[in-house]
Amino acid sequence: MKFMAGCTCSAILGGLFVLWMTDPAPQTAAVAQDPFQTAQVSPRPSAQAPRRGPEIPVRGPADPGAGGRRTGAVDQFFEDDERLTEDEAVNVGVYEQTNRSVVNIITKSTRLNAMWLLELEEEGTGSGTVLDRRGHILTNYHVIEEARQIAVTLYDGTTWEATAIGADPVNDLAVLRIDAPEEKLFPVRMGESSGLRVGQKVYAIGNPFGLERTMTTGIISSLNRSLKIRGDRTVRQIIQIDAAVNPGNSGGPLLDSHGRLIGINTAIASRTGQSSGVGFAIPVNLAARVVPQLIRHGRPIRPEIGIQRVYETEKGLLIARLTPDGPAARAGLRGPEIVRRRRGVFILEQIDRSAADLIVAVDGEKVRTADDFLRDIESRKAGERVRLTIIREDRELQVDVVLGSGESPPVPSSKEKTL
């Protein structure tokens, strides 16, 4: 009997213990009923390490004490918010970091109506990028070309009158300046374009159709494209992208996954004028070379060699015209000779191209096209010495030319190329 009583008591006590263990605590149930609130207050414990977003520098809201400077670290939101994939975190991070560096440009110009002989006012829009806290804005030249008034709208909606302080029509670049307070200006981080690769992810931010600070994503589709920007002037090393670029995006930044400026969106290939998945951007390395000259001098200061025109041949570049008393002429280079013959009362002139020098190399590097030659010269500085290898009367000669300082070169044309 004692044994049976002991078993019965043990069974009763065991059942009570099981019921006590399986009864959930009220506060635990309340937390589970509101998982969104729980996630916002504190992360749920997990056996796995918390998923962290990619460590890219993002810029949070402006801190009055820090002047709105970049934090230089990943925002805690991206580390803890499990609603974002790593790819989405990069997208959001790039936008948060750079969107305040993008401005909306509004221009007003006048156009003459040929039929009614009336001046009509036209309004245009484009995009730009804040370069520094002194108010310098980088954009395309065609955005502000022939503009009578230029206004720049910042991220906070404030609009400032802008002045064009420098322009490079050949490379479709221009620099504006606004007198906005430093705390309103968020300069973009400068990248570099020489190490870009096809397939690399890119971001375009601009104002398509007036929709301010719109971001699109894509990849680099190709590199080193040639693009005729003005007339027959060809710009090399253009970046081709498939990110959506539409009217109003011109002059806006092309960014890499770290939010660094790698290009300036400038054109699209389209029959309708809208995005077709083929866009083009000027590489930032070209802009980095030209912009300081635009700020300092208002125009690009390019090295001048004093050769105005050349003929492209299979062997090299045949000089078609020299600048009188220019660097090449002073170095002894020869162009075509003009032969005059009298025919009765008439004097006929004939150009003898066989007397012109044939340029085959620059500093030992073979040159085939006028664009190659011009790009080589433009990469140098005024006062620099270059050695040209030429063919003269079937003899190979070396001629040293000290580069001068000149303005933008003329626009090349067809087979006869202008330098």
Coordinates of C-alpha atoms in Angstrom, one line a residue:
M1 CA 0.0 0.0 0.0
K2 CA 2.8 2.4 0.9
F3 CA 4.4 1.6 -2.5
M4 CA 1.1 2.3 -4.3
A5 CA 0.6 5.6 -2.4
G6 CA 4.2 6.6 -3.2
C7 CA 3.7 5.9 -6.9
T8 CA 0.4 7.9 -6.9
C9 CA 2.0 10.9 -5.3
S10 CA 4.9 10.7 -7.7
A11 CA 2.6 10.7 -10.7
I12 CA 0.6 13.6 -9.4
L13 CA 3.7 15.7 -8.7
G14 CA 5.1 14.8 -12.1
G15 CA 2.0 15.9 -13.9
L16 CA 1.9 19.2 -12.1
F17 CA 5.6 19.7 -12.9
V18 CA 4.9 19.1 -16.7
L19 CA 1.9 21.4 -16.7
W20 CA 4.0 24.1 -15.0
M21 CA 6.8 23.7 -17.6
T22 CA 4.6 23.8 -20.7
D23 CA 2.6 26.9 -19.6
P24 CA 4.1 29.9 -21.7
A25 CA 5.0 33.1 -20.0
P26 CA 2.6 36.0 -20.8
Q27 CA 5.2 38.6 -21.6
T28 CA 6.9 36.2 -24.1
A29 CA 3.6 35.7 -26.0
A30 CA 3.0 39.5 -26.1
V31 CA 6.4 40.1 -27.8
A32 CA 5.9 37.4 -30.3
Q33 CA 2.5 38.9 -31.4
D34 CA 4.3 42.1 -32.6
P35 CA 7.4 40.9 -34.5
F36 CA 7.9 44.3 -36.3
Q37 CA 8.0 46.2 -33.0
T38 CA 10.3 43.6 -31.6
A39 CA 12.7 43.9 -34.5
Q40 CA 12.7 47.7 -34.1
V41 CA 13.4 47.7 -30.4
S42 CA 16.0 45.0 -30.3
P43 CA 17.1 42.2 -32.7
R44 CA 15.8 38.7 -31.9
P45 CA 18.5 36.4 -30.5
S46 CA 19.8 33.9 -33.0
A47 CA 22.3 31.1 -33.1
Q48 CA 23.8 32.6 -36.3
A49 CA 25.8 35.7 -36.5
P50 CA 23.7 38.8 -37.6
R51 CA 23.8 39.5 -41.3
R52 CA 25.8 42.6 -42.0
G53 CA 25.5 44.8 -45.1
P54 CA 28.5 45.6 -47.2
E55 CA 30.8 48.1 -45.6
I56 CA 30.5 51.1 -47.9
P57 CA 30.7 54.7 -46.6
V58 CA 27.2 56.1 -46.4
R59 CA 26.1 59.6 -45.3
G60 CA 23.3 59.8 -42.8
P61 CA 21.2 62.9 -42.0
A62 CA 23.2 66.1 -41.5
D63 CA 24.6 66.5 -38.0
P64 CA 24.6 70.2 -37.0
G65 CA 27.7 69.6 -35.0
A66 CA 29.5 67.9 -37.8
G67 CA 28.3 70.1 -40.6
G68 CA 26.6 67.2 -42.3
R69 CA 29.8 65.4 -43.1
R70 CA 30.0 61.7 -44.2
T71 CA 30.2 59.2 -41.4
G72 CA 32.7 57.0 -43.2
A73 CA 31.0 53.9 -41.8
V74 CA 28.0 51.7 -42.6
D75 CA 24.8 53.0 -41.1
Q76 CA 23.5 50.7 -38.4
F77 CA 20.2 50.5 -40.3
F78 CA 21.8 48.5 -43.0
E79 CA 23.5 46.2 -40.5
D80 CA 20.3 45.3 -38.6
D81 CA 17.5 45.6 -41.1
E82 CA 17.0 42.1 -42.5
R83 CA 14.5 43.3 -45.0
L84 CA 17.4 44.4 -47.3
T85 CA 19.5 42.0 -49.3
E86 CA 23.2 42.9 -49.5
D87 CA 22.7 44.1 -53.1
E88 CA 19.8 46.3 -51.9
A89 CA 21.9 47.7 -49.1
V90 CA 24.5 48.8 -51.5
N91 CA 21.9 50.5 -53.7
V92 CA 20.4 52.3 -50.8
G93 CA 23.8 53.2 -49.4
V94 CA 25.0 54.7 -52.7
Y95 CA 21.8 56.8 -53.0
E96 CA 22.0 57.9 -49.3
Q97 CA 25.6 58.9 -49.8
T98 CA 25.3 60.8 -53.0
N99 CA 21.8 62.1 -53.7
R100 CA 22.5 65.4 -52.0
S101 CA 25.5 65.9 -54.3
V102 CA 23.2 66.0 -57.4
V103 CA 21.5 69.2 -58.5
N104 CA 18.8 70.1 -60.9
I105 CA 19.8 72.7 -63.5
I106 CA 17.1 74.9 -65.2
T107 CA 18.1 77.1 -68.1
K108 CA 16.2 79.9 -69.9
S109 CA 17.2 80.9 -73.5
T110 CA 15.7 82.7 -76.4
R111 CA 15.1 81.3 -79.8
L112 CA 14.2 83.4 -82.9
N113 CA 11.1 82.3 -84.7
A114 CA 12.1 82.6 -88.4
M115 CA 8.5 82.8 -89.6
W116 CA 7.2 85.5 -87.3
L117 CA 10.6 87.1 -86.4
L118 CA 9.8 86.8 -82.8
E119 CA 12.0 85.9 -79.9
L120 CA 10.6 82.9 -78.0
E121 CA 11.7 81.9 -74.5
E122 CA 12.7 78.3 -74.0
E123 CA 13.3 76.4 -70.8
G124 CA 15.7 73.5 -70.5
T125 CA 16.6 71.1 -67.7
G126 CA 19.6 69.0 -66.9
S127 CA 21.6 67.7 -64.0
G128 CA 24.9 68.5 -62.3
T129 CA 27.2 67.4 -59.5
V130 CA 28.5 69.4 -56.6
L131 CA 32.3 69.4 -56.8
D132 CA 33.3 71.4 -53.6
R133 CA 32.0 73.6 -50.9
R134 CA 32.9 76.7 -52.9
G135 CA 29.8 76.2 -55.0
H136 CA 31.4 74.7 -58.2
I137 CA 29.0 72.5 -60.2
L138 CA 30.0 70.1 -63.0
T139 CA 27.7 69.5 -65.9
N140 CA 27.6 69.1 -69.7
Y141 CA 28.3 72.1 -71.9
H142 CA 25.2 71.3 -74.0
V143 CA 23.0 71.7 -70.9
I144 CA 23.9 75.4 -70.5
E145 CA 24.8 76.2 -74.1
E146 CA 23.3 79.6 -75.2
A147 CA 21.5 79.9 -71.8
R148 CA 20.5 83.4 -70.8
Q149 CA 19.7 82.4 -67.2
I150 CA 20.9 79.4 -65.2
A151 CA 19.3 78.3 -61.9
V152 CA 20.5 75.4 -59.7
T153 CA 18.1 73.6 -57.3
L154 CA 19.8 71.8 -54.4
Y155 CA 18.5 68.7 -52.6
D156 CA 16.6 70.8 -50.0
G157 CA 14.6 72.5 -52.7
T158 CA 16.4 75.9 -52.5
T159 CA 17.2 77.5 -55.9
W160 CA 20.3 79.5 -56.6
E161 CA 21.3 81.7 -59.5
A162 CA 24.3 80.1 -61.3
T163 CA 27.1 81.6 -63.4
A164 CA 29.0 79.6 -66.0
I165 CA 32.6 80.2 -65.2
G166 CA 34.2 77.8 -67.6
A167 CA 33.3 75.7 -70.6
D168 CA 34.9 73.0 -72.9
P169 CA 32.6 72.6 -75.8
V170 CA 34.9 70.0 -77.4
N171 CA 34.6 67.6 -74.6
D172 CA 31.0 68.7 -73.6
L173 CA 32.0 69.9 -70.1
A174 CA 31.1 73.0 -68.2
V175 CA 31.6 74.3 -64.6
L176 CA 29.0 76.5 -62.9
R177 CA 29.2 78.4 -59.6
I178 CA 26.5 79.2 -57.0
D179 CA 26.8 81.3 -53.9
A180 CA 25.2 78.8 -51.5
P181 CA 26.3 78.3 -47.9
E182 CA 28.8 75.6 -47.3
E183 CA 26.4 73.6 -45.1
K184 CA 24.1 73.2 -48.1
L185 CA 26.8 71.8 -50.3
F186 CA 27.7 68.1 -50.3
P187 CA 30.7 67.4 -52.7
V188 CA 30.7 64.1 -54.5
R189 CA 33.5 61.7 -53.8
M190 CA 35.9 61.5 -56.8
G191 CA 36.7 58.2 -58.3
E192 CA 38.9 57.3 -61.3
S193 CA 38.0 55.7 -64.6
S194 CA 41.2 54.0 -65.7
G195 CA 40.5 50.7 -63.9
L196 CA 36.8 50.2 -64.9
R197 CA 35.7 46.8 -66.2
V198 CA 32.9 45.6 -68.4
G199 CA 30.1 44.2 -66.2
Q200 CA 30.9 46.5 -63.3
K201 CA 27.7 47.8 -61.6
V202 CA 27.0 51.5 -62.0
Y203 CA 24.5 54.0 -60.8
A204 CA 23.1 57.1 -62.6
I205 CA 21.4 59.9 -60.6
G206 CA 19.8 62.8 -62.3
N207 CA 16.6 64.6 -63.1
P208 CA 14.9 62.8 -66.0
F209 CA 11.8 64.7 -67.1
G210 CA 12.2 67.0 -64.1
L211 CA 12.0 64.2 -61.6
E212 CA 14.7 65.3 -59.2
R213 CA 17.4 63.0 -57.9
T214 CA 16.1 59.8 -59.6
M215 CA 18.5 56.8 -59.5
T216 CA 18.8 54.1 -62.0
T217 CA 21.2 51.1 -62.0
G218 CA 22.9 49.1 -64.6
I219 CA 26.3 47.8 -65.7
I220 CA 29.2 49.0 -67.9
S221 CA 28.3 47.5 -71.3
S222 CA 31.6 48.5 -73.0
L223 CA 34.6 50.7 -72.6
N224 CA 36.7 52.9 -74.8
R225 CA 33.8 53.8 -77.1
S226 CA 34.2 56.7 -79.6
L227 CA 31.5 59.3 -79.5
K228 CA 31.0 62.3 -81.8
I229 CA 29.9 64.9 -79.3
R230 CA 30.2 68.1 -81.4
G231 CA 30.4 68.1 -85.1
D232 CA 32.9 65.5 -86.2
R233 CA 35.0 65.9 -83.0
T234 CA 35.4 62.4 -81.5
V235 CA 35.9 61.8 -77.8
R236 CA 37.6 58.6 -77.0
Q237 CA 37.4 56.3 -74.0
I238 CA 33.7 56.9 -73.6
I239 CA 31.9 54.6 -71.1
Q240 CA 28.9 52.7 -72.5
I241 CA 26.2 51.8 -69.9
D242 CA 22.8 50.2 -69.9
A243 CA 21.4 52.1 -66.9
A244 CA 18.3 54.1 -67.9
V245 CA 19.3 57.6 -69.0
N246 CA 16.6 60.0 -70.2
P247 CA 16.3 63.7 -71.1
G248 CA 17.2 65.6 -68.0
N249 CA 20.0 63.2 -67.0
S250 CA 22.6 65.0 -69.0
G251 CA 25.4 66.3 -66.8
G252 CA 24.5 64.0 -63.8
P253 CA 27.0 61.7 -62.1
L254 CA 27.7 58.1 -63.0
L255 CA 28.8 56.3 -59.8
D256 CA 30.4 53.1 -58.8
S257 CA 29.3 50.8 -55.9
H258 CA 31.2 52.9 -53.4
G259 CA 29.4 56.1 -54.4
R260 CA 32.4 57.5 -56.2
L261 CA 32.1 59.6 -59.4
I262 CA 33.5 57.7 -62.4
G263 CA 31.7 59.5 -65.2
I264 CA 29.4 62.3 -66.4
N265 CA 26.3 61.1 -68.2
T266 CA 26.1 62.8 -71.6
A267 CA 24.2 61.1 -74.3
I268 CA 22.0 58.2 -75.3
A269 CA 21.6 56.2 -78.5
S270 CA 17.9 56.4 -79.3
R271 CA 15.5 57.0 -82.2
T272 CA 12.8 58.4 -79.8
G273 CA 15.0 60.5 -77.5
Q274 CA 14.2 58.3 -74.6
S275 CA 16.2 55.5 -72.9
S276 CA 17.0 52.6 -75.1
G277 CA 19.4 50.8 -72.8
V278 CA 22.4 52.4 -74.5
G279 CA 23.8 55.4 -72.7
F280 CA 27.2 57.1 -72.7
A281 CA 29.3 58.8 -70.1
I282 CA 32.4 61.0 -70.2
P283 CA 35.1 59.3 -68.1
V284 CA 35.9 61.2 -64.9
N285 CA 39.7 61.1 -65.6
L286 CA 39.0 63.4 -68.6
A287 CA 37.0 65.7 -66.4
A288 CA 39.6 65.7 -63.7
R289 CA 42.2 67.0 -66.2
V290 CA 40.0 69.7 -67.7
V291 CA 37.9 71.0 -64.7
P292 CA 40.8 72.7 -62.9
Q293 CA 41.6 74.6 -66.0
L294 CA 38.0 75.7 -66.4
I295 CA 37.8 76.9 -62.9
R296 CA 41.2 78.8 -63.1
H297 CA 41.1 80.1 -66.7
G298 CA 37.5 79.7 -67.9
R299 CA 38.6 77.5 -70.8
P300 CA 40.8 74.4 -71.3
I301 CA 44.5 75.2 -71.7
R302 CA 45.6 72.5 -74.1
P303 CA 49.2 72.0 -75.3
E304 CA 49.6 73.3 -78.8
I305 CA 51.8 71.6 -81.4
G306 CA 51.0 74.0 -84.2
I307 CA 49.8 71.5 -86.8
Q308 CA 46.3 72.5 -87.9
R309 CA 45.5 69.8 -90.5
V310 CA 46.8 66.4 -91.5
Y311 CA 45.9 63.7 -94.1
E312 CA 45.5 60.2 -92.7
T313 CA 47.5 57.7 -94.8
E314 CA 48.4 54.0 -94.4
K315 CA 51.9 55.0 -93.3
G316 CA 51.1 57.8 -91.0
L317 CA 49.9 61.4 -90.8
L318 CA 50.8 63.7 -93.7
I319 CA 51.0 67.4 -92.6
A320 CA 48.4 69.4 -94.5
R321 CA 48.7 72.8 -92.8
L322 CA 51.0 74.3 -90.1
T323 CA 50.3 77.2 -87.8
P324 CA 52.6 80.1 -89.0
D325 CA 55.4 80.5 -86.5
G326 CA 53.9 77.8 -84.3
P327 CA 55.8 75.2 -82.3
A328 CA 56.0 72.7 -85.2
A329 CA 57.1 75.3 -87.8
R330 CA 59.7 76.7 -85.4
A331 CA 61.0 73.1 -85.0
G332 CA 61.5 72.8 -88.7
L333 CA 58.6 70.7 -89.7
R334 CA 57.3 71.1 -93.3
G335 CA 53.9 71.3 -94.8
P336 CA 52.8 71.1 -98.5
E337 CA 54.3 73.6 -100.9
I338 CA 52.2 75.8 -103.1
V339 CA 53.6 75.8 -106.7
R340 CA 52.5 78.7 -108.9
R341 CA 52.6 78.5 -112.7
R342 CA 51.7 81.2 -115.2
R343 CA 49.4 80.3 -118.0
G344 CA 49.1 83.3 -120.2
V345 CA 47.4 86.0 -118.1
F346 CA 46.4 83.4 -115.5
I347 CA 48.4 82.2 -112.5
L348 CA 47.6 78.7 -111.4
E349 CA 48.3 77.4 -108.0
Q350 CA 49.0 73.8 -107.2
I351 CA 49.6 72.1 -103.9
D352 CA 52.6 69.8 -103.8
R353 CA 51.9 67.4 -101.0
S354 CA 55.1 65.4 -101.6
A355 CA 57.0 68.2 -99.9
A356 CA 55.2 67.7 -96.6
D357 CA 56.5 65.7 -93.7
L358 CA 54.9 62.4 -92.8
I359 CA 54.5 61.8 -89.0
V360 CA 54.9 58.1 -88.2
A361 CA 55.6 58.1 -84.4
V362 CA 55.5 60.2 -81.2
D363 CA 58.2 59.5 -78.7
G364 CA 58.7 56.1 -80.4
E365 CA 55.0 55.1 -80.4
K366 CA 53.5 54.6 -83.8
V367 CA 50.6 56.8 -84.7
R368 CA 47.9 55.9 -87.3
T369 CA 45.0 58.3 -86.9
A370 CA 44.6 62.0 -86.2
D371 CA 42.6 61.2 -83.1
D372 CA 45.4 59.1 -81.7
F373 CA 47.9 61.9 -82.3
L374 CA 45.6 64.5 -80.8
R375 CA 44.9 62.5 -77.8
D376 CA 48.6 61.9 -77.2
I377 CA 49.4 65.6 -77.5
E378 CA 46.4 66.6 -75.2
S379 CA 47.6 64.3 -72.5
R380 CA 50.8 66.4 -72.1
K381 CA 51.5 69.9 -70.8
A382 CA 52.5 73.1 -72.4
G383 CA 56.3 73.5 -72.4
E384 CA 56.8 69.7 -72.6
R385 CA 59.1 68.4 -75.3
V386 CA 58.0 65.6 -77.7
R387 CA 60.0 63.8 -80.3
L388 CA 58.3 63.2 -83.6
T389 CA 59.5 60.6 -86.0
I390 CA 58.9 61.8 -89.6
I391 CA 59.6 60.7 -93.1
R392 CA 61.0 63.4 -95.4
E393 CA 62.2 62.6 -98.9
D394 CA 62.3 58.9 -98.1
R395 CA 64.5 59.5 -95.1
E396 CA 63.5 58.9 -91.4
L397 CA 64.3 61.9 -89.2
Q398 CA 63.8 62.8 -85.5
V399 CA 62.4 66.2 -84.7
D400 CA 61.9 67.6 -81.2
V401 CA 59.0 70.0 -80.7
V402 CA 58.4 72.1 -77.6
L403 CA 54.6 72.3 -77.1
G404 CA 53.0 75.7 -76.8
S405 CA 49.8 76.8 -75.0
G406 CA 46.6 77.2 -77.0
E407 CA 42.8 77.0 -76.8
S408 CA 40.5 74.2 -77.9
P409 CA 41.6 72.7 -81.2
P410 CA 39.2 73.0 -84.2
V411 CA 36.9 70.2 -85.1
P412 CA 38.3 67.4 -87.3
S413 CA 36.6 66.6 -90.7
S414 CA 36.5 63.6 -93.0
K415 CA 39.7 62.3 -94.5
E416 CA 41.5 65.6 -94.0
K417 CA 41.7 65.9 -90.3
T418 CA 41.9 69.2 -88.4
L419 CA 44.1 69.3 -85.3

